[in-house]
mmCIF file with all atom_site columns, C-alpha atoms in Angstrom:
data_model
loop_
_atom_site.group_PDB
_atom_site.id
_atom_site.type_symbol
_atom_site.label_atom_id
_atom_site.label_alt_id
_atom_site.label_comp_id
_atom_site.label_asym_id
_atom_site.label_entity_id
_atom_site.label_seq_id
_atom_site.pdbx_PDB_ins_code
_atom_site.Cartn_x
_atom_site.Cartn_y
_atom_site.Cartn_z
_atom_site.occupancy
_atom_site.B_iso_or_equiv
_atom_site.pdbx_formal_charge
_atom_site.auth_seq_id
_atom_site.auth_comp_id
_atom_site.auth_asym_id
_atom_site.auth_atom_id
_atom_site.pdbx_PDB_model_num
ATOM 1   C CA . UNK A 1 1   ? 8.860   15.446  -10.570 1.00 0.00 ? 233 UNK A CA 1
ATOM 2   C CA . UNK A 1 2   ? 6.890   12.340  -9.569  1.00 0.00 ? 234 UNK A CA 1
ATOM 3   C CA . UNK A 1 3   ? 8.167   9.758   -6.766  1.00 0.00 ? 235 UNK A CA 1
ATOM 4   C CA . UNK A 1 4   ? 5.979   6.559   -6.915  1.00 0.00 ? 236 UNK A CA 1
ATOM 5   C CA . UNK A 1 5   ? 6.483   3.273   -5.115  1.00 0.00 ? 237 UNK A CA 1
ATOM 6   C CA . UNK A 1 6   ? 3.799   0.288   -5.057  1.00 0.00 ? 238 UNK A CA 1
ATOM 7   C CA . UNK A 1 7   ? 3.900   -2.112  -2.212  1.00 0.00 ? 239 UNK A CA 1
ATOM 8   C CA . UNK A 1 8   ? 2.983   -5.550  -3.580  1.00 0.00 ? 240 UNK A CA 1
ATOM 9   C CA . UNK A 1 9   ? 2.165   -8.417  -1.455  1.00 0.00 ? 241 UNK A CA 1
ATOM 10  C CA . UNK A 1 10  ? 2.541   -8.989  1.775   1.00 0.00 ? 242 UNK A CA 1
ATOM 11  C CA . UNK A 1 11  ? 1.982   -5.080  3.326   1.00 0.00 ? 243 UNK A CA 1
ATOM 12  C CA . UNK A 1 12  ? 1.072   -5.258  7.051   1.00 0.00 ? 244 UNK A CA 1
ATOM 13  C CA . UNK A 1 13  ? -1.257  -3.070  8.630   1.00 0.00 ? 245 UNK A CA 1
ATOM 14  C CA . UNK A 1 14  ? -0.549  -1.450  11.967  1.00 0.00 ? 246 UNK A CA 1
ATOM 15  C CA . UNK A 1 15  ? -3.020  -4.024  13.427  1.00 0.00 ? 247 UNK A CA 1
ATOM 16  C CA . UNK A 1 16  ? -0.905  -6.865  12.985  1.00 0.00 ? 248 UNK A CA 1
ATOM 17  C CA . UNK A 1 17  ? 2.847   -4.932  13.075  1.00 0.00 ? 249 UNK A CA 1
ATOM 18  C CA . UNK A 1 18  ? 3.883   -6.980  15.716  1.00 0.00 ? 250 UNK A CA 1
ATOM 19  C CA . UNK A 1 19  ? 6.753   -9.903  14.667  1.00 0.00 ? 251 UNK A CA 1
ATOM 20  C CA . UNK A 1 20  ? 5.658   -12.048 17.646  1.00 0.00 ? 252 UNK A CA 1
ATOM 21  C CA . UNK A 1 21  ? 2.058   -12.147 16.554  1.00 0.00 ? 253 UNK A CA 1
ATOM 22  C CA . UNK A 1 22  ? 2.609   -15.194 14.740  1.00 0.00 ? 254 UNK A CA 1
ATOM 23  C CA . UNK A 1 23  ? 3.826   -17.135 18.103  1.00 0.00 ? 255 UNK A CA 1
ATOM 24  C CA . UNK A 1 24  ? 1.483   -20.040 18.894  1.00 0.00 ? 256 UNK A CA 1
ATOM 25  C CA . UNK A 1 25  ? 1.791   -19.364 22.652  1.00 0.00 ? 257 UNK A CA 1
ATOM 26  C CA . UNK A 1 26  ? 0.638   -15.826 22.030  1.00 0.00 ? 258 UNK A CA 1
ATOM 27  C CA . UNK A 1 27  ? -2.448  -14.975 24.118  1.00 0.00 ? 259 UNK A CA 1
ATOM 28  C CA . UNK A 1 28  ? -5.262  -14.977 22.004  1.00 0.00 ? 260 UNK A CA 1
ATOM 29  C CA . UNK A 1 29  ? -6.879  -11.938 24.092  1.00 0.00 ? 261 UNK A CA 1
ATOM 30  C CA . UNK A 1 30  ? -3.616  -9.983  23.465  1.00 0.00 ? 262 UNK A CA 1
ATOM 31  C CA . UNK A 1 31  ? -5.132  -6.306  23.045  1.00 0.00 ? 263 UNK A CA 1
ATOM 32  C CA . UNK A 1 32  ? -4.419  -4.528  19.472  1.00 0.00 ? 264 UNK A CA 1
ATOM 33  C CA . UNK A 1 33  ? -3.681  -0.934  18.835  1.00 0.00 ? 265 UNK A CA 1
ATOM 34  C CA . UNK A 1 34  ? -6.888  1.316   17.925  1.00 0.00 ? 266 UNK A CA 1
ATOM 35  C CA . UNK A 1 35  ? -6.724  2.709   14.622  1.00 0.00 ? 267 UNK A CA 1
ATOM 36  C CA . UNK A 1 36  ? -4.853  5.959   13.883  1.00 0.00 ? 268 UNK A CA 1
ATOM 37  C CA . UNK A 1 37  ? -3.937  8.327   12.405  1.00 0.00 ? 269 UNK A CA 1
ATOM 38  C CA . UNK A 1 38  ? -1.173  8.279   15.353  1.00 0.00 ? 270 UNK A CA 1
ATOM 39  C CA . UNK A 1 39  ? 0.959   10.666  16.821  1.00 0.00 ? 271 UNK A CA 1
ATOM 40  C CA . UNK A 1 40  ? 4.444   10.018  16.158  1.00 0.00 ? 272 UNK A CA 1
ATOM 41  C CA . UNK A 1 41  ? 4.730   9.885   20.174  1.00 0.00 ? 273 UNK A CA 1
ATOM 42  C CA . UNK A 1 42  ? 1.774   7.128   20.148  1.00 0.00 ? 274 UNK A CA 1
ATOM 43  C CA . UNK A 1 43  ? 2.730   5.228   16.984  1.00 0.00 ? 275 UNK A CA 1
ATOM 44  C CA . UNK A 1 44  ? 3.013   1.306   17.275  1.00 0.00 ? 276 UNK A CA 1
ATOM 45  C CA . UNK A 1 45  ? 6.571   0.028   16.632  1.00 0.00 ? 277 UNK A CA 1
ATOM 46  C CA . UNK A 1 46  ? 7.688   -2.512  13.922  1.00 0.00 ? 278 UNK A CA 1
ATOM 47  C CA . UNK A 1 47  ? 5.607   -1.208  11.473  1.00 0.00 ? 279 UNK A CA 1
ATOM 48  C CA . UNK A 1 48  ? 7.327   -0.619  7.826   1.00 0.00 ? 280 UNK A CA 1
ATOM 49  C CA . UNK A 1 49  ? 6.709   2.912   6.754   1.00 0.00 ? 281 UNK A CA 1
ATOM 50  C CA . UNK A 1 50  ? 7.358   5.579   4.290   1.00 0.00 ? 282 UNK A CA 1
ATOM 51  C CA . UNK A 1 51  ? 8.969   8.612   5.989   1.00 0.00 ? 283 UNK A CA 1
ATOM 52  C CA . UNK A 1 52  ? 7.728   11.518  4.188   1.00 0.00 ? 284 UNK A CA 1
ATOM 53  C CA . UNK A 1 53  ? 8.815   14.067  7.342   1.00 0.00 ? 285 UNK A CA 1
ATOM 54  C CA . UNK A 1 54  ? 5.540   14.926  8.817   1.00 0.00 ? 286 UNK A CA 1
ATOM 55  C CA . UNK A 1 55  ? 3.893   12.269  7.383   1.00 0.00 ? 287 UNK A CA 1
ATOM 56  C CA . UNK A 1 56  ? 4.899   8.684   7.767   1.00 0.00 ? 288 UNK A CA 1
ATOM 57  C CA . UNK A 1 57  ? 2.681   6.118   5.675   1.00 0.00 ? 289 UNK A CA 1
ATOM 58  C CA . UNK A 1 58  ? 2.289   2.487   6.609   1.00 0.00 ? 290 UNK A CA 1
ATOM 59  C CA . UNK A 1 59  ? 3.456   -0.071  3.601   1.00 0.00 ? 291 UNK A CA 1
ATOM 60  C CA . UNK A 1 60  ? 0.111   -2.110  2.789   1.00 0.00 ? 292 UNK A CA 1
ATOM 61  C CA . UNK A 1 61  ? -0.239  -4.382  -0.121  1.00 0.00 ? 293 UNK A CA 1
ATOM 62  C CA . UNK A 1 62  ? -0.909  -2.916  -3.743  1.00 0.00 ? 294 UNK A CA 1
ATOM 63  C CA . UNK A 1 63  ? -1.164  0.435   -2.477  1.00 0.00 ? 295 UNK A CA 1
ATOM 64  C CA . UNK A 1 64  ? 1.190   2.944   -4.595  1.00 0.00 ? 296 UNK A CA 1
ATOM 65  C CA . UNK A 1 65  ? 2.165   5.911   -2.903  1.00 0.00 ? 297 UNK A CA 1
ATOM 66  C CA . UNK A 1 66  ? 2.516   9.059   -5.716  1.00 0.00 ? 298 UNK A CA 1
ATOM 67  C CA . UNK A 1 67  ? 4.568   12.058  -4.545  1.00 0.00 ? 299 UNK A CA 1
ATOM 68  C CA . UNK A 1 68  ? 4.934   14.739  -6.403  1.00 0.00 ? 300 UNK A CA 1
ATOM 69  C CA . UNK A 1 69  ? 7.482   17.819  -5.471  1.00 0.00 ? 301 UNK A CA 1
ATOM 70  C CA . UNK A 1 70  ? 8.630   20.780  -7.680  1.00 0.00 ? 302 UNK A CA 1
ATOM 71  C CA . UNK A 1 71  ? 12.017  21.201  -8.852  1.00 0.00 ? 303 UNK A CA 1
ATOM 72  C CA . UNK A 1 72  ? 13.289  22.570  -5.580  1.00 0.00 ? 304 UNK A CA 1
ATOM 73  C CA . UNK A 1 73  ? 12.435  19.146  -4.048  1.00 0.00 ? 305 UNK A CA 1
ATOM 74  C CA . UNK A 1 74  ? 9.419   20.657  -2.065  1.00 0.00 ? 306 UNK A CA 1
ATOM 75  C CA . UNK A 1 75  ? 6.457   18.291  -1.887  1.00 0.00 ? 307 UNK A CA 1
ATOM 76  C CA . UNK A 1 76  ? 3.087   19.392  -2.891  1.00 0.00 ? 308 UNK A CA 1
ATOM 77  C CA . UNK A 1 77  ? 0.878   16.462  -3.103  1.00 0.00 ? 309 UNK A CA 1
ATOM 78  C CA . UNK A 1 78  ? 0.852   13.167  -1.692  1.00 0.00 ? 310 UNK A CA 1
ATOM 79  C CA . UNK A 1 79  ? -1.688  10.626  -3.303  1.00 0.00 ? 311 UNK A CA 1
ATOM 80  C CA . UNK A 1 80  ? -2.094  6.890   -2.683  1.00 0.00 ? 312 UNK A CA 1
ATOM 81  C CA . UNK A 1 81  ? -3.664  4.775   -5.281  1.00 0.00 ? 313 UNK A CA 1
ATOM 82  C CA . UNK A 1 82  ? -5.140  1.106   -5.202  1.00 0.00 ? 314 UNK A CA 1
ATOM 83  C CA . UNK A 1 83  ? -6.922  0.079   -8.621  1.00 0.00 ? 315 UNK A CA 1
ATOM 84  C CA . UNK A 1 84  ? -9.494  2.551   -9.519  1.00 0.00 ? 316 UNK A CA 1
ATOM 85  C CA . UNK A 1 85  ? -9.488  4.720   -6.062  1.00 0.00 ? 317 UNK A CA 1
ATOM 86  C CA . UNK A 1 86  ? -7.608  7.151   -4.691  1.00 0.00 ? 318 UNK A CA 1
ATOM 87  C CA . UNK A 1 87  ? -6.796  8.784   -1.351  1.00 0.00 ? 319 UNK A CA 1
ATOM 88  C CA . UNK A 1 88  ? -5.242  12.332  -1.687  1.00 0.00 ? 320 UNK A CA 1
ATOM 89  C CA . UNK A 1 89  ? -3.436  13.566  1.865   1.00 0.00 ? 321 UNK A CA 1
ATOM 90  C CA . UNK A 1 90  ? -2.767  16.631  3.735   1.00 0.00 ? 322 UNK A CA 1
ATOM 91  C CA . UNK A 1 91  ? -1.575  17.277  7.221   1.00 0.00 ? 323 UNK A CA 1
ATOM 92  C CA . UNK A 1 92  ? -1.673  20.506  9.127   1.00 0.00 ? 324 UNK A CA 1
ATOM 93  C CA . UNK A 1 93  ? -0.984  22.744  12.037  1.00 0.00 ? 325 UNK A CA 1
ATOM 94  C CA . UNK A 1 94  ? -3.516  23.347  14.349  1.00 0.00 ? 326 UNK A CA 1
ATOM 95  C CA . UNK A 1 95  ? -4.019  24.887  18.045  1.00 0.00 ? 327 UNK A CA 1
ATOM 96  C CA . UNK A 1 96  ? -3.301  22.798  21.078  1.00 0.00 ? 328 UNK A CA 1
ATOM 97  C CA . UNK A 1 97  ? -6.994  23.854  22.301  1.00 0.00 ? 329 UNK A CA 1
ATOM 98  C CA . UNK A 1 98  ? -9.231  22.477  20.041  1.00 0.00 ? 330 UNK A CA 1
ATOM 99  C CA . UNK A 1 99  ? -9.356  21.208  16.671  1.00 0.00 ? 331 UNK A CA 1
ATOM 100 C CA . UNK A 1 100 ? -10.247 22.756  13.514  1.00 0.00 ? 332 UNK A CA 1
ATOM 101 C CA . UNK A 1 101 ? -11.551 20.153  11.295  1.00 0.00 ? 333 UNK A CA 1
ATOM 102 C CA . UNK A 1 102 ? -15.054 21.283  11.886  1.00 0.00 ? 334 UNK A CA 1
ATOM 103 C CA . UNK A 1 103 ? -14.452 25.101  10.803  1.00 0.00 ? 335 UNK A CA 1
ATOM 104 C CA . UNK A 1 104 ? -12.131 24.010  7.976   1.00 0.00 ? 336 UNK A CA 1
ATOM 105 C CA . UNK A 1 105 ? -15.174 21.414  6.697   1.00 0.00 ? 337 UNK A CA 1
ATOM 106 C CA . UNK A 1 106 ? -17.684 24.337  6.464   1.00 0.00 ? 338 UNK A CA 1
ATOM 107 C CA . UNK A 1 107 ? -15.213 26.473  4.429   1.00 0.00 ? 339 UNK A CA 1
ATOM 108 C CA . UNK A 1 108 ? -14.620 23.676  1.724   1.00 0.00 ? 340 UNK A CA 1
ATOM 109 C CA . UNK A 1 109 ? -18.360 23.156  1.726   1.00 0.00 ? 341 UNK A CA 1
ATOM 110 C CA . UNK A 1 110 ? -18.965 27.196  1.392   1.00 0.00 ? 342 UNK A CA 1
ATOM 111 C CA . UNK A 1 111 ? -16.062 26.720  -1.629  1.00 0.00 ? 343 UNK A CA 1
ATOM 112 C CA . UNK A 1 112 ? -18.045 23.716  -2.970  1.00 0.00 ? 344 UNK A CA 1
ATOM 113 C CA . UNK A 1 113 ? -21.098 25.515  -3.105  1.00 0.00 ? 345 UNK A CA 1
ATOM 114 C CA . UNK A 1 114 ? -19.995 28.560  -4.682  1.00 0.00 ? 346 UNK A CA 1
ATOM 115 C CA . UNK A 1 115 ? -18.249 26.793  -7.181  1.00 0.00 ? 347 UNK A CA 1
ATOM 116 C CA . UNK A 1 116 ? -21.562 24.952  -8.202  1.00 0.00 ? 348 UNK A CA 1
ATOM 117 C CA . UNK A 1 117 ? -20.952 21.390  -6.539  1.00 0.00 ? 349 UNK A CA 1
ATOM 118 C CA . UNK A 1 118 ? -23.620 19.597  -4.635  1.00 0.00 ? 350 UNK A CA 1
ATOM 119 C CA . UNK A 1 119 ? -22.084 18.876  -1.072  1.00 0.00 ? 351 UNK A CA 1
ATOM 120 C CA . UNK A 1 120 ? -23.604 17.455  1.721   1.00 0.00 ? 352 UNK A CA 1
ATOM 121 C CA . UNK A 1 121 ? -22.198 16.076  5.326   1.00 0.00 ? 353 UNK A CA 1
ATOM 122 C CA . UNK A 1 122 ? -22.406 12.697  6.623   1.00 0.00 ? 354 UNK A CA 1
ATOM 123 C CA . UNK A 1 123 ? -21.611 10.668  9.476   1.00 0.00 ? 355 UNK A CA 1
ATOM 124 C CA . UNK A 1 124 ? -18.663 8.367   9.150   1.00 0.00 ? 356 UNK A CA 1
ATOM 125 C CA . UNK A 1 125 ? -16.170 6.233   11.043  1.00 0.00 ? 357 UNK A CA 1
ATOM 126 C CA . UNK A 1 126 ? -14.053 9.657   11.749  1.00 0.00 ? 358 UNK A CA 1
ATOM 127 C CA . UNK A 1 127 ? -17.410 11.959  12.495  1.00 0.00 ? 359 UNK A CA 1
ATOM 128 C CA . UNK A 1 128 ? -18.744 14.170  10.176  1.00 0.00 ? 360 UNK A CA 1
ATOM 129 C CA . UNK A 1 129 ? -17.326 13.811  6.404   1.00 0.00 ? 361 UNK A CA 1
ATOM 130 C CA . UNK A 1 130 ? -18.220 15.855  3.457   1.00 0.00 ? 362 UNK A CA 1
ATOM 131 C CA . UNK A 1 131 ? -19.231 14.254  -0.091  1.00 0.00 ? 363 UNK A CA 1
ATOM 132 C CA . UNK A 1 132 ? -19.524 16.476  -2.797  1.00 0.00 ? 364 UNK A CA 1
ATOM 133 C CA . UNK A 1 133 ? -19.694 16.457  -7.011  1.00 0.00 ? 365 UNK A CA 1
ATOM 134 C CA . UNK A 1 134 ? -17.403 18.634  -8.512  1.00 0.00 ? 366 UNK A CA 1
ATOM 135 C CA . UNK A 1 135 ? -17.448 19.658  -12.187 1.00 0.00 ? 367 UNK A CA 1
ATOM 136 C CA . UNK A 1 136 ? -14.652 18.585  -13.943 1.00 0.00 ? 368 UNK A CA 1
ATOM 137 C CA . UNK A 1 137 ? -13.269 18.543  -17.610 1.00 0.00 ? 369 UNK A CA 1
ATOM 138 C CA . UNK A 1 138 ? -14.696 14.937  -17.936 1.00 0.00 ? 370 UNK A CA 1
ATOM 139 C CA . UNK A 1 139 ? -18.028 15.511  -16.283 1.00 0.00 ? 371 UNK A CA 1
ATOM 140 C CA . UNK A 1 140 ? -18.753 15.447  -12.408 1.00 0.00 ? 372 UNK A CA 1
ATOM 141 C CA . UNK A 1 141 ? -16.355 13.786  -10.008 1.00 0.00 ? 373 UNK A CA 1
ATOM 142 C CA . UNK A 1 142 ? -17.236 12.379  -6.493  1.00 0.00 ? 374 UNK A CA 1
ATOM 143 C CA . UNK A 1 143 ? -15.091 13.410  -3.701  1.00 0.00 ? 375 UNK A CA 1
ATOM 144 C CA . UNK A 1 144 ? -15.236 12.653  -0.195  1.00 0.00 ? 376 UNK A CA 1
ATOM 145 C CA . UNK A 1 145 ? -13.495 14.855  2.569   1.00 0.00 ? 377 UNK A CA 1
ATOM 146 C CA . UNK A 1 146 ? -12.128 13.266  5.619   1.00 0.00 ? 378 UNK A CA 1
ATOM 147 C CA . UNK A 1 147 ? -10.787 15.272  8.755   1.00 0.00 ? 379 UNK A CA 1
ATOM 148 C CA . UNK A 1 148 ? -8.975  13.766  11.782  1.00 0.00 ? 380 UNK A CA 1
ATOM 149 C CA . UNK A 1 149 ? -7.649  16.400  14.324  1.00 0.00 ? 381 UNK A CA 1
ATOM 150 C CA . UNK A 1 150 ? -4.666  15.001  16.356  1.00 0.00 ? 382 UNK A CA 1
ATOM 151 C CA . UNK A 1 151 ? -2.291  17.066  19.132  1.00 0.00 ? 383 UNK A CA 1
ATOM 152 C CA . UNK A 1 152 ? -1.456  19.920  16.988  1.00 0.00 ? 384 UNK A CA 1
ATOM 153 C CA . UNK A 1 153 ? -2.430  18.765  13.839  1.00 0.00 ? 385 UNK A CA 1
ATOM 154 C CA . UNK A 1 154 ? -4.802  17.973  11.480  1.00 0.00 ? 386 UNK A CA 1
ATOM 155 C CA . UNK A 1 155 ? -5.318  15.317  8.486   1.00 0.00 ? 387 UNK A CA 1
ATOM 156 C CA . UNK A 1 156 ? -7.321  15.936  5.849   1.00 0.00 ? 388 UNK A CA 1
ATOM 157 C CA . UNK A 1 157 ? -8.112  12.919  3.135   1.00 0.00 ? 389 UNK A CA 1
ATOM 158 C CA . UNK A 1 158 ? -9.862  13.421  0.064   1.00 0.00 ? 390 UNK A CA 1
ATOM 159 C CA . UNK A 1 159 ? -11.389 10.034  -1.639  1.00 0.00 ? 391 UNK A CA 1
ATOM 160 C CA . UNK A 1 160 ? -11.945 9.659   -5.175  1.00 0.00 ? 392 UNK A CA 1
ATOM 161 C CA . UNK A 1 161 ? -13.361 6.945   -7.088  1.00 0.00 ? 393 UNK A CA 1
ATOM 162 C CA . UNK A 1 162 ? -15.714 3.987   -5.664  1.00 0.00 ? 394 UNK A CA 1
ATOM 163 C CA . UNK A 1 163 ? -14.233 5.052   -2.297  1.00 0.00 ? 395 UNK A CA 1
ATOM 164 C CA . UNK A 1 164 ? -15.822 8.416   -2.722  1.00 0.00 ? 396 UNK A CA 1
ATOM 165 C CA . UNK A 1 165 ? -19.384 7.109   -2.252  1.00 0.00 ? 397 UNK A CA 1
ATOM 166 C CA . UNK A 1 166 ? -19.060 3.635   -0.690  1.00 0.00 ? 398 UNK A CA 1
ATOM 167 C CA . UNK A 1 167 ? -16.370 3.885   2.206   1.00 0.00 ? 399 UNK A CA 1
ATOM 168 C CA . UNK A 1 168 ? -16.414 0.052   2.103   1.00 0.00 ? 400 UNK A CA 1
ATOM 169 C CA . UNK A 1 169 ? -14.537 0.215   -1.195  1.00 0.00 ? 401 UNK A CA 1
ATOM 170 C CA . UNK A 1 170 ? -11.625 2.154   0.140   1.00 0.00 ? 402 UNK A CA 1
ATOM 171 C CA . UNK A 1 171 ? -9.934  -1.206  1.618   1.00 0.00 ? 403 UNK A CA 1
ATOM 172 C CA . UNK A 1 172 ? -6.553  -0.989  1.554   1.00 0.00 ? 404 UNK A CA 1
ATOM 173 C CA . UNK A 1 173 ? -6.523  3.031   1.235   1.00 0.00 ? 405 UNK A CA 1
ATOM 174 C CA . UNK A 1 174 ? -8.476  3.334   4.795   1.00 0.00 ? 406 UNK A CA 1
ATOM 175 C CA . UNK A 1 175 ? -5.984  0.770   6.139   1.00 0.00 ? 407 UNK A CA 1
ATOM 176 C CA . UNK A 1 176 ? -3.162  3.594   5.092   1.00 0.00 ? 408 UNK A CA 1
ATOM 177 C CA . UNK A 1 177 ? -4.955  6.344   6.581   1.00 0.00 ? 409 UNK A CA 1
ATOM 178 C CA . UNK A 1 178 ? -5.600  4.220   9.915   1.00 0.00 ? 410 UNK A CA 1
ATOM 179 C CA . UNK A 1 179 ? -1.826  3.445   10.023  1.00 0.00 ? 411 UNK A CA 1
ATOM 180 C CA . UNK A 1 180 ? -0.930  6.916   9.130   1.00 0.00 ? 412 UNK A CA 1
ATOM 181 C CA . UNK A 1 181 ? 1.792   8.575   11.964  1.00 0.00 ? 413 UNK A CA 1
ATOM 182 C CA . UNK A 1 182 ? 2.176   12.246  12.063  1.00 0.00 ? 414 UNK A CA 1
ATOM 183 C CA . UNK A 1 183 ? 5.452   14.119  13.254  1.00 0.00 ? 415 UNK A CA 1
ATOM 184 C CA . UNK A 1 184 ? 4.250   17.685  14.258  1.00 0.00 ? 416 UNK A CA 1
ATOM 185 C CA . UNK A 1 185 ? 7.842   18.457  15.286  1.00 0.00 ? 417 UNK A CA 1
ATOM 186 C CA . UNK A 1 186 ? 8.085   20.969  18.269  1.00 0.00 ? 418 UNK A CA 1
ATOM 187 C CA . UNK A 1 187 ? 8.286   24.223  15.861  1.00 0.00 ? 419 UNK A CA 1
ATOM 188 C CA . UNK A 1 188 ? 5.954   27.044  16.569  1.00 0.00 ? 420 UNK A CA 1
ATOM 189 C CA . UNK A 1 189 ? 3.275   27.087  12.968  1.00 0.00 ? 421 UNK A CA 1
ATOM 190 C CA . UNK A 1 190 ? 0.746   29.262  12.523  1.00 0.00 ? 422 UNK A CA 1
ATOM 191 C CA . UNK A 1 191 ? -2.746  27.359  12.427  1.00 0.00 ? 423 UNK A CA 1
ATOM 192 C CA . UNK A 1 192 ? -3.245  25.647  9.007   1.00 0.00 ? 424 UNK A CA 1
ATOM 193 C CA . UNK A 1 193 ? -0.129  25.942  7.674   1.00 0.00 ? 425 UNK A CA 1
ATOM 194 C CA . UNK A 1 194 ? 0.884   22.771  5.646   1.00 0.00 ? 426 UNK A CA 1
ATOM 195 C CA . UNK A 1 195 ? 3.565   20.730  7.923   1.00 0.00 ? 427 UNK A CA 1
ATOM 196 C CA . UNK A 1 196 ? 6.732   19.957  5.876   1.00 0.00 ? 428 UNK A CA 1
ATOM 197 C CA . UNK A 1 197 ? 6.720   16.926  3.775   1.00 0.00 ? 429 UNK A CA 1
ATOM 198 C CA . UNK A 1 198 ? 10.473  15.876  1.924   1.00 0.00 ? 430 UNK A CA 1
ATOM 199 C CA . UNK A 1 199 ? 11.194  13.016  -0.652  1.00 0.00 ? 431 UNK A CA 1
ATOM 200 C CA . UNK A 1 200 ? 12.153  9.789   0.626   1.00 0.00 ? 432 UNK A CA 1
ATOM 201 C CA . UNK A 1 201 ? 15.790  8.757   0.118   1.00 0.00 ? 433 UNK A CA 1
ATOM 202 C CA . UNK A 1 202 ? 15.226  6.387   -2.621  1.00 0.00 ? 434 UNK A CA 1
ATOM 203 C CA . UNK A 1 203 ? 13.241  8.872   -4.682  1.00 0.00 ? 435 UNK A CA 1
ATOM 204 C CA . UNK A 1 204 ? 16.049  9.911   -7.063  1.00 0.00 ? 436 UNK A CA 1
ATOM 205 C CA . UNK A 1 205 ? 16.149  6.337   -8.298  1.00 0.00 ? 437 UNK A CA 1
ATOM 206 C CA . UNK A 1 206 ? 12.246  6.544   -9.113  1.00 0.00 ? 438 UNK A CA 1
ATOM 207 C CA . UNK A 1 207 ? 11.450  9.927   -10.144 1.00 0.00 ? 439 UNK A CA 1
ATOM 208 C CA . UNK A 1 208 ? 10.077  10.325  -13.584 1.00 0.00 ? 440 UNK A CA 1
ATOM 209 C CA . UNK A 1 209 ? 8.316   13.057  -15.265 1.00 0.00 ? 441 UNK A CA 1
ATOM 210 C CA . UNK A 1 210 ? 4.919   14.276  -13.744 1.00 0.00 ? 442 UNK A CA 1
ATOM 211 C CA . UNK A 1 211 ? 2.873   13.735  -17.170 1.00 0.00 ? 443 UNK A CA 1
ATOM 212 C CA . UNK A 1 212 ? 3.218   9.953   -16.348 1.00 0.00 ? 444 UNK A CA 1
ATOM 213 C CA . UNK A 1 213 ? 0.905   10.098  -12.957 1.00 0.00 ? 445 UNK A CA 1
ATOM 214 C CA . UNK A 1 214 ? -2.593  11.774  -12.945 1.00 0.00 ? 446 UNK A CA 1
ATOM 215 C CA . UNK A 1 215 ? -2.818  14.014  -9.869  1.00 0.00 ? 447 UNK A CA 1
ATOM 216 C CA . UNK A 1 216 ? -5.843  13.352  -7.883  1.00 0.00 ? 448 UNK A CA 1
ATOM 217 C CA . UNK A 1 217 ? -8.105  16.792  -7.947  1.00 0.00 ? 449 UNK A CA 1
ATOM 218 C CA . UNK A 1 218 ? -9.553  18.273  -5.387  1.00 0.00 ? 450 UNK A CA 1
ATOM 219 C CA . UNK A 1 219 ? -11.294 21.987  -5.599  1.00 0.00 ? 451 UNK A CA 1
ATOM 220 C CA . UNK A 1 220 ? -8.772  24.883  -4.709  1.00 0.00 ? 452 UNK A CA 1
ATOM 221 C CA . UNK A 1 221 ? -10.173 25.462  -0.753  1.00 0.00 ? 453 UNK A CA 1
ATOM 222 C CA . UNK A 1 222 ? -7.154  24.573  0.953   1.00 0.00 ? 454 UNK A CA 1
ATOM 223 C CA . UNK A 1 223 ? -7.247  24.150  4.812   1.00 0.00 ? 455 UNK A CA 1
#
């Protein structure tokens, strides 16, 4: 099943989440929060978000959130879509001592190479990213892998479309990533285990056949 929700116009990003921001008496040098993803313990208040359990996605204008789940309601994939661009999200358990993106990225790169895909590392806003051209039935597709290490979690994003080669084209999708909130929970989990995601309450009203929504592709390697 697929749940899909699109925010039309008037969406707010975490950098402008405060209701009093329009107050003419507010100081012009007010400190705005740094971009996320945020741990739930540090997330800015006053932001409308779609609660998927371990991930809370900020409402951003014209970004559609597509959540694919199996018949039992277990979420298998979360994809954000804006125009011809897409951002697939995953969140995983990590140890207290260190981040895991460096080793995960190397494993993804090796897997891509084994599949005959060209991949290169580049430096982006969040550090080292991985850009690749992956063979598909319709020819080669550009992908951009981004990893963000947090306290006992790691977020992995996979950009498709023009956003895979030009970060500036990601626009609202980048705003979603910067406003993302991770709720890791306190349970002990194996390193790299996907953190549990759930369908939102309104899913029952908007579920439609999976064939109506193409899933964002990515190589078989998982974190």
